[in-house]
Tab-separated table of C-alpha atoms in Angstrom:
chain	number	residue	atom	x	y	z
W	1	GLU	CA	283.324	240.209	-25.016
W	2	THR	CA	283.245	236.064	-23.605
W	3	GLY	CA	286.979	236.123	-23.949
W	4	VAL	CA	286.823	233.777	-26.933
W	5	THR	CA	287.559	235.238	-30.698
W	6	GLN	CA	287.420	234.391	-33.736
W	7	THR	CA	288.959	235.383	-37.138
W	8	PRO	CA	287.874	236.209	-39.846
W	9	ARG	CA	284.716	237.125	-38.929
W	10	HIS	CA	283.488	236.757	-42.740
W	11	LEU	CA	284.988	234.804	-45.177
W	12	VAL	CA	284.015	233.910	-48.885
W	13	MET	CA	285.698	231.325	-50.862
W	14	GLY	CA	285.547	229.322	-53.512
W	15	MET	CA	285.228	225.333	-53.770
W	16	THR	CA	288.660	224.828	-54.380
W	17	ASN	CA	290.171	227.143	-52.224
W	18	LYS	CA	292.064	226.378	-48.940
W	19	LYS	CA	291.569	228.917	-46.058
W	20	SER	CA	291.752	228.136	-42.061
W	21	LEU	CA	289.377	229.668	-39.423
W	22	LYS	CA	291.098	230.890	-36.094
W	23	CYS	CA	290.258	230.430	-32.469
W	24	GLU	CA	291.723	231.960	-29.481
W	25	GLN	CA	290.829	231.997	-25.855
W	26	HIS	CA	291.822	233.944	-23.082
W	27	LEU	CA	289.843	232.203	-20.009
W	28	GLY	CA	292.496	229.568	-19.658
W	29	HIS	CA	290.120	226.848	-20.586
W	30	ASN	CA	291.727	223.327	-21.702
W	31	ALA	CA	288.495	222.576	-23.690
W	32	MET	CA	287.633	223.353	-27.399
W	33	TYR	CA	285.186	223.184	-29.693
W	34	TRP	CA	284.141	223.820	-33.355
W	35	TYR	CA	280.288	224.084	-33.914
W	36	LYS	CA	278.701	224.420	-36.742
W	37	GLN	CA	275.327	226.515	-37.409
W	38	SER	CA	273.236	226.108	-40.652
W	39	ALA	CA	270.185	228.209	-40.985
W	40	LYS	CA	266.812	226.269	-39.508
W	41	LYS	CA	269.011	223.252	-37.842
W	42	PRO	CA	270.101	222.817	-34.611
W	43	LEU	CA	273.698	223.668	-33.593
W	44	GLU	CA	275.833	220.657	-34.712
W	45	LEU	CA	279.082	219.926	-32.648
W	46	MET	CA	281.854	218.774	-35.190
W	47	PHE	CA	284.812	218.748	-32.924
W	48	VAL	CA	286.076	218.819	-29.225
W	49	TYR	CA	289.501	218.994	-28.085
W	50	SER	CA	290.676	218.179	-24.452
W	51	LEU	CA	293.954	219.389	-23.065
W	52	GLU	CA	295.149	219.469	-26.760
W	53	GLU	CA	293.664	215.660	-27.586
W	54	ARG	CA	290.794	215.602	-29.988
W	55	VAL	CA	288.313	213.762	-28.126
W	56	GLU	CA	285.265	214.121	-30.239
W	57	ASN	CA	284.993	213.929	-33.935
W	58	ASN	CA	281.275	213.816	-34.619
W	59	SER	CA	281.178	212.364	-38.313
W	60	VAL	CA	282.738	215.303	-39.918
W	61	PRO	CA	283.842	215.299	-43.524
W	62	SER	CA	287.434	215.194	-44.214
W	63	ARG	CA	287.491	218.479	-45.853
W	64	PHE	CA	287.356	219.969	-42.442
W	65	SER	CA	290.734	219.343	-40.612
W	66	PRO	CA	291.154	220.905	-36.858
W	67	GLU	CA	294.283	221.297	-35.460
W	68	CYS	CA	294.723	222.541	-31.450
W	69	PRO	CA	298.590	223.360	-31.301
W	70	ASN	CA	298.058	224.734	-27.760
W	71	SER	CA	294.997	225.156	-25.192
W	72	SER	CA	294.646	228.514	-26.278
W	73	HIS	CA	294.178	228.299	-29.901
W	74	LEU	CA	291.792	226.199	-32.438
W	75	PHE	CA	292.218	226.341	-35.933
W	76	LEU	CA	289.713	224.656	-38.482
W	77	HIS	CA	291.502	224.110	-42.013
W	78	LEU	CA	288.758	224.070	-45.076
W	79	HIS	CA	289.774	222.340	-47.995
W	80	THR	CA	287.523	221.749	-51.450
W	81	LEU	CA	284.538	222.985	-49.672
W	82	GLN	CA	280.955	222.593	-51.002
W	83	PRO	CA	278.022	225.151	-51.032
W	84	GLU	CA	276.274	223.324	-48.500
W	85	ASP	CA	279.218	223.652	-45.963
W	86	SER	CA	278.295	227.844	-46.128
W	87	ALA	CA	277.094	228.251	-42.327
W	88	LEU	CA	278.247	230.178	-39.539
W	89	TYR	CA	281.199	228.355	-37.482
W	90	LEU	CA	281.036	228.553	-33.546
W	91	CYS	CA	284.428	228.161	-31.784
W	92	ALA	CA	283.892	227.942	-27.841
W	93	SER	CA	285.640	226.860	-24.820
W	94	SER	CA	285.229	225.211	-21.274
W	95	PRO	CA	287.232	223.952	-18.504
W	96	ALA	CA	288.192	220.416	-19.502
W	97	ASP	CA	286.947	218.809	-16.246
W	98	SER	CA	283.744	220.610	-17.014
W	99	TYR	CA	282.009	220.756	-20.751
W	100	ASN	CA	279.463	223.033	-19.148
W	101	GLU	CA	279.174	226.305	-19.456
W	102	GLN	CA	281.077	226.722	-22.822
W	103	PHE	CA	282.013	230.390	-23.564
W	104	PHE	CA	281.620	230.681	-27.307
W	105	GLY	CA	282.950	233.235	-29.899
W	106	PRO	CA	280.879	235.476	-32.162
W	107	GLY	CA	281.516	233.306	-35.127
W	108	THR	CA	282.850	233.077	-38.628
W	109	ARG	CA	280.000	233.667	-41.448
W	110	LEU	CA	281.492	231.199	-44.264
W	111	THR	CA	279.972	231.588	-47.735
W	112	VAL	CA	281.053	228.870	-50.176
W	113	LEU	CA	280.654	229.843	-53.813
B	1	SER	CA	271.448	213.375	-32.639
B	2	GLN	CA	269.565	215.958	-31.141
B	3	GLN	CA	268.677	215.950	-27.385
B	4	GLY	CA	266.752	219.307	-26.661
B	5	GLU	CA	263.550	220.578	-28.617
B	6	GLU	CA	262.420	223.965	-27.772
B	7	ASP	CA	258.908	225.005	-27.906
B	8	PRO	CA	257.238	227.105	-29.877
B	9	GLN	CA	259.599	227.828	-32.067
B	10	ALA	CA	258.577	231.345	-32.416
B	11	LEU	CA	257.510	233.900	-29.704
B	12	SER	CA	256.291	237.401	-30.305
B	13	ILE	CA	255.326	239.459	-27.418
B	14	GLN	CA	255.315	242.908	-26.436
B	15	GLU	CA	257.496	245.002	-23.808
B	16	GLY	CA	256.647	244.204	-20.379
B	17	GLU	CA	254.902	241.130	-21.115
B	18	ASN	CA	256.787	237.558	-19.942
B	19	ALA	CA	258.049	235.009	-21.992
B	20	THR	CA	257.939	231.432	-21.407
B	21	MET	CA	260.089	228.819	-23.457
B	22	ASN	CA	259.927	225.262	-23.219
B	23	CYS	CA	262.438	222.460	-23.852
B	24	SER	CA	262.160	218.473	-23.469
B	25	TYR	CA	264.924	215.827	-24.017
B	26	LYS	CA	265.076	212.408	-24.406
B	27	THR	CA	267.646	210.914	-22.039
B	28	SER	CA	268.771	211.019	-18.461
B	29	ILE	CA	270.887	214.278	-17.792
B	30	ASN	CA	272.461	215.697	-14.638
B	31	ASN	CA	272.571	219.507	-16.018
B	32	LEU	CA	270.225	221.376	-18.350
B	33	GLN	CA	271.674	224.867	-19.778
B	34	TRP	CA	269.825	227.478	-21.720
B	35	TYR	CA	271.902	229.710	-24.067
B	36	ARG	CA	270.874	232.992	-25.672
B	37	GLN	CA	272.103	234.011	-29.499
B	38	ASN	CA	271.754	237.304	-30.602
B	39	SER	CA	271.452	237.283	-34.222
B	40	GLY	CA	274.353	235.935	-36.377
B	41	ARG	CA	276.197	236.152	-33.004
B	42	GLY	CA	277.795	233.805	-30.380
B	43	LEU	CA	276.066	231.803	-28.088
B	44	VAL	CA	275.936	233.608	-24.256
B	45	HIS	CA	275.243	231.231	-21.541
B	46	LEU	CA	272.441	232.258	-19.357
B	47	ILE	CA	271.574	229.497	-16.610
B	48	LEU	CA	272.551	225.962	-15.870
B	49	ILE	CA	270.197	223.889	-13.647
B	50	ARG	CA	271.275	220.636	-12.042
B	51	SER	CA	268.939	217.597	-12.028
B	52	ASN	CA	268.436	217.572	-8.383
B	53	GLU	CA	267.168	221.094	-8.296
B	54	ARG	CA	263.514	222.335	-9.346
B	55	GLU	CA	264.132	226.060	-9.908
B	56	LYS	CA	266.493	228.774	-10.387
B	57	HIS	CA	266.540	232.286	-10.592
B	58	SER	CA	268.775	234.801	-12.080
B	59	GLY	CA	267.777	238.125	-12.395
B	60	ARG	CA	264.733	238.135	-14.580
B	61	LEU	CA	265.255	234.957	-15.827
B	62	ARG	CA	263.320	231.558	-13.981
B	63	VAL	CA	264.447	228.274	-15.108
B	64	THR	CA	262.261	225.279	-14.213
B	65	LEU	CA	263.290	221.370	-14.430
B	66	ASP	CA	261.224	218.330	-14.529
B	67	THR	CA	263.435	215.205	-14.711
B	68	SER	CA	259.811	212.962	-14.671
B	69	LYS	CA	258.604	214.508	-17.765
B	70	LYS	CA	262.252	215.507	-19.473
B	71	SER	CA	261.412	219.280	-19.526
B	72	SER	CA	262.656	222.356	-18.608
B	73	SER	CA	261.274	226.152	-19.135
B	74	LEU	CA	262.464	229.563	-19.301
B	75	LEU	CA	260.456	232.361	-18.169
B	76	ILE	CA	261.739	235.840	-18.850
B	77	THR	CA	260.086	238.266	-16.922
B	78	ALA	CA	259.246	242.218	-17.720
B	79	SER	CA	260.762	241.323	-20.895
B	80	ARG	CA	262.388	244.327	-22.701
B	81	ALA	CA	263.295	244.829	-26.501
B	82	ALA	CA	266.957	243.932	-25.825
B	83	ASP	CA	265.519	240.145	-24.952
B	84	THR	CA	264.780	239.803	-28.821
B	85	ALA	CA	267.228	236.821	-29.648
B	86	SER	CA	267.163	232.822	-29.879
B	87	TYR	CA	266.955	230.972	-26.711
B	88	PHE	CA	268.556	227.280	-26.865
B	89	CYS	CA	268.251	224.791	-24.535
B	90	ALA	CA	271.552	222.418	-24.004
B	91	THR	CA	272.310	218.777	-22.580
B	92	PRO	CA	275.213	216.874	-22.315
B	93	ASN	CA	276.101	213.928	-24.721
B	94	GLN	CA	276.270	210.501	-23.415
B	95	ALA	CA	279.836	210.819	-23.026
B	96	GLY	CA	279.681	213.843	-20.985
B	97	THR	CA	282.079	215.628	-23.534
B	98	ALA	CA	280.313	218.100	-25.058
B	99	LEU	CA	276.776	219.731	-25.374
B	100	ILE	CA	273.780	218.872	-27.588
B	101	PHE	CA	271.823	221.980	-28.735
B	102	GLY	CA	268.039	222.133	-29.412
B	103	LYS	CA	266.858	224.235	-32.606
B	104	GLY	CA	266.073	227.006	-30.470
B	105	THR	CA	263.297	229.698	-29.936
B	106	THR	CA	263.248	232.451	-31.656
B	107	LEU	CA	262.109	235.555	-29.372
B	108	SER	CA	260.821	239.152	-30.282
B	109	VAL	CA	260.256	241.565	-28.167
B	110	SER	CA	258.347	244.741	-29.892
B	111	SER	CA	257.988	248.159	-27.846
């Protein structure tokens, strides 16, 4: 256990559905991240939140909408996704003054039909 | 944009052998990190080496960093079946706000 939990662990959704991924960290960190991991591709950074403010939006389509209500929780709201959005979505956290040594959750395996 | 690139992409060895993975990067860095990922799971931080360090050890792991060649290597000694995983190097992005990961090396250790 890394202290970062993600729910659900698996999600299957249609292209017209709206769903949300949840991430929670119990490490007292102030920075949280969403990454996308597709087969045969490097881990792609999507969003970075530091002290609950978004500091990085890595050209992610608007059908992905992040939300960070407090330093312990991070959400990724999904709307009208495409099949190519199927991937493992990983959440991570770290101290805000050091983006090193990130702690990752187990990921949500998303399948878009 | 991709910063680190691991080599080889895949490596298969027998238990007890050593495994060496390499990482090359493009821009100046102040540190480089290695992570491990078991199949379909999250990444686990293994070791961080700073730009003023040349070598670092942690248990059976040995990491080297050559800033003149912009490269790093991860050596796993006396490998075990449980070391089977993908290994990624990561470097800070230019803004220093996040990490950029390579594609990884998939290590398979058979008993």
